[in-house]
CSV table of C-alpha atoms and ligand atoms in Angstrom, one decimal:
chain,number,residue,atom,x,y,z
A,15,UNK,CA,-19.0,57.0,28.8
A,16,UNK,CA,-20.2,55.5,32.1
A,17,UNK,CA,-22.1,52.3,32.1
A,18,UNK,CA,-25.3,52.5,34.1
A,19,UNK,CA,-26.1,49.3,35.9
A,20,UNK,CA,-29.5,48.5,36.1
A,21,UNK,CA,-31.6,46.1,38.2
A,22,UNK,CA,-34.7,44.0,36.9
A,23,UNK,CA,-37.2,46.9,38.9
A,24,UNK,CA,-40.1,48.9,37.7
A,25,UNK,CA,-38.4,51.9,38.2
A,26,UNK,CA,-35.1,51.0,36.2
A,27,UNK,CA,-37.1,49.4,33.3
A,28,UNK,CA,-38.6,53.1,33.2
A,29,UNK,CA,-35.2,54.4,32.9
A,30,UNK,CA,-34.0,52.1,30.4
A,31,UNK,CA,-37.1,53.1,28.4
A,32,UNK,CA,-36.3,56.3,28.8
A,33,UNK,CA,-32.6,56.0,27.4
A,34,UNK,CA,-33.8,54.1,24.5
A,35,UNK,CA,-36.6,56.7,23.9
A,36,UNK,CA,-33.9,59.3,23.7
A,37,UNK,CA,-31.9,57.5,21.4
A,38,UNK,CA,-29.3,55.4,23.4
A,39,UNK,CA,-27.9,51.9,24.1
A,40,UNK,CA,-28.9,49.5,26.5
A,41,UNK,CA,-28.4,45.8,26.9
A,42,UNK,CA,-31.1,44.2,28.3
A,43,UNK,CA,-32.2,40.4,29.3
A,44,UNK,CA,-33.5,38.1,27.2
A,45,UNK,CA,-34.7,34.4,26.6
A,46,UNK,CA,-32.1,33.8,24.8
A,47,UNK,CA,-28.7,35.8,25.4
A,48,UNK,CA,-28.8,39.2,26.5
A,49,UNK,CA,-29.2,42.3,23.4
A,50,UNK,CA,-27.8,45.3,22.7
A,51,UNK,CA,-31.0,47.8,22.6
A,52,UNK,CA,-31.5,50.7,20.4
A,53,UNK,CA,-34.8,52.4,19.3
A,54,UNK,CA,-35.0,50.3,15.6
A,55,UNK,CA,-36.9,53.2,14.2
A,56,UNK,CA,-34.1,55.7,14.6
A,57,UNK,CA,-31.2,55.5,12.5
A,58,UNK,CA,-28.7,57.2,14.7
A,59,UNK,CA,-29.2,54.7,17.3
A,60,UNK,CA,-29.2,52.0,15.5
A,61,UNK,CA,-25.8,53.1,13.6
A,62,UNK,CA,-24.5,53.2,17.5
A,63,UNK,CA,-24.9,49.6,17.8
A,64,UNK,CA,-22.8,48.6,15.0
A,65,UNK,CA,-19.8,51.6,16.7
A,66,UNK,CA,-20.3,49.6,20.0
A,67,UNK,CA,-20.3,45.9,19.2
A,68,UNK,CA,-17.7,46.5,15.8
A,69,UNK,CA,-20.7,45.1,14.1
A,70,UNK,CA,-19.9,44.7,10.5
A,71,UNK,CA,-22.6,47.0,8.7
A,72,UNK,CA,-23.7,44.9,6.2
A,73,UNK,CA,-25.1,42.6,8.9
A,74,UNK,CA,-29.1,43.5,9.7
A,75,UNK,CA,-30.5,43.5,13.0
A,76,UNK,CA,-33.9,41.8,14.7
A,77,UNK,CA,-36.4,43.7,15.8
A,78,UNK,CA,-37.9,43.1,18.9
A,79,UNK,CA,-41.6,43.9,19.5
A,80,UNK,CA,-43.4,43.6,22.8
A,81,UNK,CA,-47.2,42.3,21.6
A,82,UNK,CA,-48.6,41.0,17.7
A,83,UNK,CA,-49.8,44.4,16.5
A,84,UNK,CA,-47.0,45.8,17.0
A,85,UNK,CA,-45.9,45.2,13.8
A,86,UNK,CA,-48.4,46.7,12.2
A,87,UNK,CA,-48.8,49.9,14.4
A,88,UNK,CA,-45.4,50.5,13.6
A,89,UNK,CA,-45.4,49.4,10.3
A,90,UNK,CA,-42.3,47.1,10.3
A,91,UNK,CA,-43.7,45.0,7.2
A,92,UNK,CA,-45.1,45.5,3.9
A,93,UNK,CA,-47.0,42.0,4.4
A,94,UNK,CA,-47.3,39.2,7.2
A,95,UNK,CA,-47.5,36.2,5.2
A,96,UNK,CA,-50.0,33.4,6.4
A,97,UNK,CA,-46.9,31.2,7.4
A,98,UNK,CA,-45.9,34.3,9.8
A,99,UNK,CA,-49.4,34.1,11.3
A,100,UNK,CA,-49.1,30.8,12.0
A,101,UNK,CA,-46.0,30.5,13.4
A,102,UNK,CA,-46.3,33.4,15.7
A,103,UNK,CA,-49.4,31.8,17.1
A,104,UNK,CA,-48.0,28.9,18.3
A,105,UNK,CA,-44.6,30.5,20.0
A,106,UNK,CA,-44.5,33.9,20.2
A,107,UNK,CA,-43.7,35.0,22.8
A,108,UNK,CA,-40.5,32.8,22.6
A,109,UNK,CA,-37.2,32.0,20.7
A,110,UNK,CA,-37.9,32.3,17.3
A,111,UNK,CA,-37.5,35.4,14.7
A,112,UNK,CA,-39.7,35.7,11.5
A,113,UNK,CA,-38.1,37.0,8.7
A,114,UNK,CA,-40.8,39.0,6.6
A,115,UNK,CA,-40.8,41.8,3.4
A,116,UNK,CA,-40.0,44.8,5.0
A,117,UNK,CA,-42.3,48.0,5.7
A,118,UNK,CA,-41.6,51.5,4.9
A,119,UNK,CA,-41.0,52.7,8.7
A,120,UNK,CA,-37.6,50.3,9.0
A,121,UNK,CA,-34.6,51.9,8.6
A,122,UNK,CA,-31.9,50.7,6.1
A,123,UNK,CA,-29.7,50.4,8.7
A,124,UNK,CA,-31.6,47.9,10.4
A,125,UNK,CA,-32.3,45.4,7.9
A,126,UNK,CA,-28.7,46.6,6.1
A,127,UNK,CA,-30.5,47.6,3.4
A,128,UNK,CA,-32.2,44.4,2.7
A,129,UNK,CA,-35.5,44.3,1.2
A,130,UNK,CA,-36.8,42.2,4.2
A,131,UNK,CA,-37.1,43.0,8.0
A,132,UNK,CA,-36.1,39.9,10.7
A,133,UNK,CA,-38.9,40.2,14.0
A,134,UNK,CA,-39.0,38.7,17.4
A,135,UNK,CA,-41.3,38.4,20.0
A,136,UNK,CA,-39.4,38.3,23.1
A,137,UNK,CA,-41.1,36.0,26.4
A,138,UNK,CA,-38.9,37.4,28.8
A,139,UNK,CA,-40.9,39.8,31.3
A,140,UNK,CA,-38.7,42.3,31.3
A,141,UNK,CA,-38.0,43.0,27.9
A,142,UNK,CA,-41.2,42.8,27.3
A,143,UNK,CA,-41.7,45.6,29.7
A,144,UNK,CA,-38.6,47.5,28.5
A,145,UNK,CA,-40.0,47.7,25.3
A,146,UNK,CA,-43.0,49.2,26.5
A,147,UNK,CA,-41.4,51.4,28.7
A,148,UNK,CA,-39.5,52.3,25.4
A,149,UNK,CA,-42.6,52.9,23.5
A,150,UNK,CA,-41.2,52.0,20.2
A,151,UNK,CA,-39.6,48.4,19.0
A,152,UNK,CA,-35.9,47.8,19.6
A,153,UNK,CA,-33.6,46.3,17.3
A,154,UNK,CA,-31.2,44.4,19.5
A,155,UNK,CA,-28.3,41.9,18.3
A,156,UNK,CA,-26.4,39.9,20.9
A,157,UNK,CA,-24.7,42.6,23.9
A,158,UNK,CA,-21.4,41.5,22.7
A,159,UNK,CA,-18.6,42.8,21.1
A,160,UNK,CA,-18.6,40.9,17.6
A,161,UNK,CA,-16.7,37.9,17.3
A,162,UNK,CA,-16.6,36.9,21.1
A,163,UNK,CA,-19.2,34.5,22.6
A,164,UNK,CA,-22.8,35.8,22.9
A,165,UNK,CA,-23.7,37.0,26.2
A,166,UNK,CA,-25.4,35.0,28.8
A,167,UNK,CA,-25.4,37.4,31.9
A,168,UNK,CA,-25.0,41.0,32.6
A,169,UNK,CA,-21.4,40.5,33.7
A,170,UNK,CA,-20.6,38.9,30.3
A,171,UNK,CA,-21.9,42.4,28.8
A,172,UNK,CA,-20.4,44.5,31.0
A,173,UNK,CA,-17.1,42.5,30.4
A,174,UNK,CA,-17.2,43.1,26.5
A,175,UNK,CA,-19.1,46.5,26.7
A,176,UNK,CA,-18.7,48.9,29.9
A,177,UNK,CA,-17.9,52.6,28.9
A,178,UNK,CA,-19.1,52.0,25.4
A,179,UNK,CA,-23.1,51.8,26.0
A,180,UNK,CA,-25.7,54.0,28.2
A,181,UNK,CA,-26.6,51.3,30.2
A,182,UNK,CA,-26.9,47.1,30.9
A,183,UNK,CA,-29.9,46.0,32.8
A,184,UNK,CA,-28.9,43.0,35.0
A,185,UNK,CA,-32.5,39.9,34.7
A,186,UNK,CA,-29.8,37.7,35.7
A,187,UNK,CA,-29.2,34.6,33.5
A,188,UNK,CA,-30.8,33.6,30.6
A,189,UNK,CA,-32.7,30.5,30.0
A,190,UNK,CA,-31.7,29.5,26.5
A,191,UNK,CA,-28.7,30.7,26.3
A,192,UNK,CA,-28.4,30.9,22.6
A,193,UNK,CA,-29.7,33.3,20.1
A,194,UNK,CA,-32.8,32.6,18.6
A,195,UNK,CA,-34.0,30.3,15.8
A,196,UNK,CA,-33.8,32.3,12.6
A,197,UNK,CA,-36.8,31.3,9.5
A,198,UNK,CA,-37.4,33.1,6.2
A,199,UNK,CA,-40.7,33.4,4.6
A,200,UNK,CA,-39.1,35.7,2.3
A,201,UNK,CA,-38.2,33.0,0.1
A,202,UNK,CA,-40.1,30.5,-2.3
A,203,UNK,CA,-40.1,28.2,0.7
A,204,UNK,CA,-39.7,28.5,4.7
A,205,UNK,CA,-36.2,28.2,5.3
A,206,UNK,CA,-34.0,27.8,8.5
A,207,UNK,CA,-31.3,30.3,8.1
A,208,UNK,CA,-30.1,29.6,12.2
A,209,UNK,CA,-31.1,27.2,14.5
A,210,UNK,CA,-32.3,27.9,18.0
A,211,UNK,CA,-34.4,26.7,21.0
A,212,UNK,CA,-37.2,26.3,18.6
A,213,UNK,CA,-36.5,23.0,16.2
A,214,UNK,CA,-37.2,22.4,12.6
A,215,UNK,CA,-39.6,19.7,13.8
A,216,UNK,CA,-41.3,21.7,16.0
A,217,UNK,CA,-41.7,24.1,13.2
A,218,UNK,CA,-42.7,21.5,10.9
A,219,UNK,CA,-45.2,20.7,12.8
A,220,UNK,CA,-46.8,23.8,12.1
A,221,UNK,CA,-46.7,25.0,8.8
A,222,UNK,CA,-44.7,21.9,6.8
A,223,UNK,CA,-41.6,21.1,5.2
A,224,UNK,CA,-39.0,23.5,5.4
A,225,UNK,CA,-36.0,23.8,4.2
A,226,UNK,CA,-32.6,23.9,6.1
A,227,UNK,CA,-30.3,26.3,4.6
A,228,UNK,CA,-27.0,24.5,4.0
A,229,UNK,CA,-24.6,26.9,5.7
A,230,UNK,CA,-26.2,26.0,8.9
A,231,UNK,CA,-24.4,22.8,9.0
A,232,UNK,CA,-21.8,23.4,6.3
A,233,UNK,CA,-19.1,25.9,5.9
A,234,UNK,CA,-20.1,28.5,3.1
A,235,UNK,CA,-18.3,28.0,0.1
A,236,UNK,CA,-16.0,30.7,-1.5
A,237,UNK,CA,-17.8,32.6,-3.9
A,238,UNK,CA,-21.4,31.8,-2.4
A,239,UNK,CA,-23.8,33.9,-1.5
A,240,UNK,CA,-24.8,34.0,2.1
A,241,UNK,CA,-28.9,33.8,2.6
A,242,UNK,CA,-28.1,35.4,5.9
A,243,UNK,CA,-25.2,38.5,6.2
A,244,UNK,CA,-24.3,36.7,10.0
A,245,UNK,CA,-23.4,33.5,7.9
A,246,UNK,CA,-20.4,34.6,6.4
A,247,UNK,CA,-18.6,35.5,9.6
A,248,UNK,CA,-16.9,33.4,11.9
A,249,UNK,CA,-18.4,33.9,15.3
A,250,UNK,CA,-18.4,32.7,18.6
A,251,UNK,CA,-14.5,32.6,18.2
A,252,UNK,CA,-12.5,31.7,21.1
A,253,UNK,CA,-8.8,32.2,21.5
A,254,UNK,CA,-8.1,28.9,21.9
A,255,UNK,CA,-7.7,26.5,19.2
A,256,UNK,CA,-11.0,24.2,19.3
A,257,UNK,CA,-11.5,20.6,17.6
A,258,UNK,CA,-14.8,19.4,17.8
A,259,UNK,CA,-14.0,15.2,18.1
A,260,UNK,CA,-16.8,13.1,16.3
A,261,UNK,CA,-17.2,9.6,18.8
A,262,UNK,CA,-18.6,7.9,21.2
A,263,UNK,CA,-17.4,8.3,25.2
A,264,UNK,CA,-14.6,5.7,25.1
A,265,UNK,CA,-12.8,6.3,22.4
A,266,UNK,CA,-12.7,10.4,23.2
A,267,UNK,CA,-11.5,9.6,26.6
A,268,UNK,CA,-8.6,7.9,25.1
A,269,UNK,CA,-8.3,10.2,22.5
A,270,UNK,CA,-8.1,13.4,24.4
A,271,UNK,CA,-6.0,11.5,27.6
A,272,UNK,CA,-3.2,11.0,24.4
A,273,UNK,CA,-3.0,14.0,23.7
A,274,UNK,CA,-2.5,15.1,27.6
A,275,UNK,CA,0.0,18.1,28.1
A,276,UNK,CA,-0.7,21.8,30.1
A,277,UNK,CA,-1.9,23.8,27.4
A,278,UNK,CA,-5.2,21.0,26.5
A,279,UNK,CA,-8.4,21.1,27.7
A,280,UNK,CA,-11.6,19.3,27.1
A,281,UNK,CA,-15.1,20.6,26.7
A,282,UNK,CA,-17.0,16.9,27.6
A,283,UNK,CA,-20.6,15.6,28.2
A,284,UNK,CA,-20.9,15.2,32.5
A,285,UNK,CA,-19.6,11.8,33.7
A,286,UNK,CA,-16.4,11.6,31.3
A,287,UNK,CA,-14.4,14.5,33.9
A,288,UNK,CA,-13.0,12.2,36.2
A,289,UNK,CA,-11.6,10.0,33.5
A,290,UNK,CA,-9.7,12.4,31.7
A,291,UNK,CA,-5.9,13.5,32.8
A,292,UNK,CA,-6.6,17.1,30.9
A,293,UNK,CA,-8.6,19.8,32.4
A,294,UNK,CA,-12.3,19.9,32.1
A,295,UNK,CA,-15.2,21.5,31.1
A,296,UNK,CA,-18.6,20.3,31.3
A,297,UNK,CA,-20.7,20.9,28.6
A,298,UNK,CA,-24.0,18.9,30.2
A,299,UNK,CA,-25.4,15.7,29.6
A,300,UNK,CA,-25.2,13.9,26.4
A,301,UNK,CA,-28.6,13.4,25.5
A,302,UNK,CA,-29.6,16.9,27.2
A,303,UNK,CA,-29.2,19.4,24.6
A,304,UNK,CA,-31.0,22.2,26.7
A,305,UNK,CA,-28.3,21.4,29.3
A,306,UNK,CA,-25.7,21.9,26.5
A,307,UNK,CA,-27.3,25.6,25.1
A,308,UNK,CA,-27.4,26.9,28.4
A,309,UNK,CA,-23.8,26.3,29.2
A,310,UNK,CA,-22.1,26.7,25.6
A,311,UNK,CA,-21.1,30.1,25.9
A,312,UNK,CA,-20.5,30.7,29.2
A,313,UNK,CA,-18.0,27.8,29.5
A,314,UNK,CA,-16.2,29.4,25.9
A,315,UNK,CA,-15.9,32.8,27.7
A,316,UNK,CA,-14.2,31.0,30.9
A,317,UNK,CA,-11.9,29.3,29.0
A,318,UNK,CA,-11.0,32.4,27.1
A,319,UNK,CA,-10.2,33.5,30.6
A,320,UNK,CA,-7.5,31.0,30.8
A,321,UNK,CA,-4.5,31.7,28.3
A,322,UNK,CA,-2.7,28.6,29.1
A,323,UNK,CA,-5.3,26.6,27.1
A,324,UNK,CA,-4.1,26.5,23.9
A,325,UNK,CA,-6.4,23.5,22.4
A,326,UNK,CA,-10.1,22.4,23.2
A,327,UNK,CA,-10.9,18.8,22.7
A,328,UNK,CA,-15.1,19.1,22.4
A,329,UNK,CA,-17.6,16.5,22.1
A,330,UNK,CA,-19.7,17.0,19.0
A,331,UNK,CA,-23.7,17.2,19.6
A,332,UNK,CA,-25.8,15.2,17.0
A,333,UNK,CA,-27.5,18.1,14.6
A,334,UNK,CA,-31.1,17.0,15.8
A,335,UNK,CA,-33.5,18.8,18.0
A,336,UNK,CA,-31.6,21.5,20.0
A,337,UNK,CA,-28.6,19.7,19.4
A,338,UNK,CA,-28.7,21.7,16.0
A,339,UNK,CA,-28.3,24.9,17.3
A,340,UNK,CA,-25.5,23.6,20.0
A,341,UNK,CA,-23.6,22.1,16.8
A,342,UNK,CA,-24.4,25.2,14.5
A,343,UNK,CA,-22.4,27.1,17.5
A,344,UNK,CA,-19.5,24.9,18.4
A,345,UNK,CA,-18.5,24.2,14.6
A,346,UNK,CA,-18.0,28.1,14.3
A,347,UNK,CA,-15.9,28.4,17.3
A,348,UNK,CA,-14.3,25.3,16.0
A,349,UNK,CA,-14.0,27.2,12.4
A,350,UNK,CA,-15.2,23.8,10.7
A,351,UNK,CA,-12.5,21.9,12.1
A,352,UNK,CA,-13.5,18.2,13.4
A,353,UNK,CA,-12.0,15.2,13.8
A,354,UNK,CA,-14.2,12.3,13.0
A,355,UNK,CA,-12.8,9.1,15.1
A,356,UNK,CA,-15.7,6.5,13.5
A,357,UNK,CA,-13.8,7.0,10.2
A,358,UNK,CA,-9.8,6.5,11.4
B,8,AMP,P1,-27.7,38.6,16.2
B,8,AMP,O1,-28.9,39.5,16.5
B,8,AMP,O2,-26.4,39.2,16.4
B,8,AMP,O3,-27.9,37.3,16.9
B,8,AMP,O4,-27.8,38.3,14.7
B,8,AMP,C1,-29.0,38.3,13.9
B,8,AMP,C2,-28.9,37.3,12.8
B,8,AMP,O5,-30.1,37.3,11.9
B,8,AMP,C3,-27.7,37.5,11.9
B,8,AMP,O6,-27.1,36.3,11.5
B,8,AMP,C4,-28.3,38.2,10.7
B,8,AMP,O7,-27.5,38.1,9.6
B,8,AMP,C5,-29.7,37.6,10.6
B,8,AMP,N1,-30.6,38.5,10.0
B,8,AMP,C6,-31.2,39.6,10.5
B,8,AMP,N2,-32.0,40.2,9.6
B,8,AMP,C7,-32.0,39.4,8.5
B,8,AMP,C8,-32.6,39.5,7.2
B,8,AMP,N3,-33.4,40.5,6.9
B,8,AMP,N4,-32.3,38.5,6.3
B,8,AMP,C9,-31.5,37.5,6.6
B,8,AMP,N5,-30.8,37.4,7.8
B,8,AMP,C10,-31.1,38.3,8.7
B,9,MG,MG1,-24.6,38.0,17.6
């Protein structure tokens, strides 16, 4: 199959709605990284996302609506809770996905045949217009093939994807640069199931106490039931070996400068480069955890792109704010594995 690529115009949104009309795949732009589009009310296209990205098919997709009523005009839930209302006031448009009971027009395949349905309300333009263009909602997980860093620009699609989906529309980079923040109202109480550019205190602020789910910080223990199917698998997993290093700037300098050799690299906060005899990466400022999201996964995909590094030293974000999500996302491509300097 040959890759269409599309620019951010009125005229290529119209074909990319008219490819997803017609029951294809396109990734498109996002707030957050860019998404692998299919029409989320036909089961045919939505089975072609899991073929494309080797999506495991146990793991349900977001649905991505372009105004409020959508989801009831395409009855995508059996009930909006008052929670839902609530929070979709205050940032929809924006980075966060509601998890709700699902409605009868959502396709097993979608939700994996969960009795709930996860919805987002994109703020970028152009998905927002692509959607419309679409005329129906799009279920969309990140354009990348699973397992490898989410994508941040079209050229990190095309890298993972071209020949195996209709079309990538280029809107350049994305702002957040991680997915988006994931909350159930399914359960007894509001619960984080991901964090994301939207924060727990934020949210807090809004409708209460949630609760965090404890695989967010945690590895999931043998035996336990993920709350969310995306839990259970590894993620974001670079070739190289990566250690996240628990400290302050000192003591990682030394640290990382003792373990110096050709095949080590460091993923650091800015300042630290010109101190350390290893190859760098920055990450962004330490106490800029924005900075950090929007870089993450684009630096993981360049150091992927060099096979000499064998072992990534990274700084470790505290788990507050955005700094959550940041951590949530390096401790998977770390698979759990830290070093905690404060305690040698
Ligand atoms: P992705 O779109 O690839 O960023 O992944 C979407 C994430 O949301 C995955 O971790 C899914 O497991 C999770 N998710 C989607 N729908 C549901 C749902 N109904 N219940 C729990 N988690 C969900
Ligand atoms: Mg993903």
């Amino acid at each position: 199959m040959n890759t269409l690529l599309l620019k951010d115009n009125e005229n290529d949104i119209n074909t990319a709605g008219k490819i997803l009309a017609d029951g294809g795949l396109v990734a498109i732009p996002t707030e957050t990284v860019y998404g692998l589009a299919a029409n989320a009310l036909n089961p045919n296209a939505v089975k072609k996302i899991f073929e494309a990205k080797g999506r495991p098919m146990d793991n349900p997709l977001i649905v991505h609506i372009a105004d409020f009523d959508d989801i009831k005009r395409y009855r995508l839930v059996s009930e909006i809770p008052e929670d839902a209302l609530k929070l979709a006031q205050k940032f929809w448009s924006g980075p966060l996905t509601i998890i709700m009971p699902k409605g009868e027009a959502v396709p097993d395949e979608v939700s994996a045949g969960l009795d709930t349905v996860a919805i987002r309300f994109p703020s970028h333009k152009t998905a927002q217009s692509v959607i419309k263009a679409a005329g129906c909602p799009l279920a969309a997980p990140s354009a990348n093939i699973s397992g490898s860093p989410s994508p941040t620009t079209a050229q990190h699609v095309m890298s993972d994807l071209n020949g195996r989906i209709d079309a990538v529309l280029d809107g350049g980079e994305c702002s957040v640069g991680l997915e988006s923040t994931v909350i159930t109202l399914a359960a007894e109480k509001p619960r984080l199931l991901r964090p994301g550019g939207i924060t727990v205190e934020e949210i807090e602020s809004v409708i209460g106490e949630i609760d965090v789910d404890d695989a967010v910080l945690n590895e999931l223990e043998k035996g336990v039931k993920a709350s969310s199917p995306g839990m259970k698998y590894k993620h974001y997993s670079p070739k190289a070996r990566v250690i996240l290093v628990l400290s302050d700037d000192e003591s990682y300098i030394d640290f990382v400068n003792s373990k110096k050799a050709d095949d080590v690299a460091a993923l650091c906060y800015k300042g630290s480069e010109e101190k350390l005899s290893v190859q760098s990466f920055t990450l962004g400022a330490e106490n800029d955890y924005s900075e950090q999201a929007h870089e993450l996964f684009k630096l993981l995909r360049e150091i992927d792109k060099k096979p000499e590094i064998k072992t990534v030293y990274a700084r470790c974000p505290k788990p507050d704010g955005v700094g959550m999500a940041v951590y949530n996302r390096l401790i998977r491509a770390a698979g759990f594995e830290v070093i905690n300097l404060e305690e040698l």
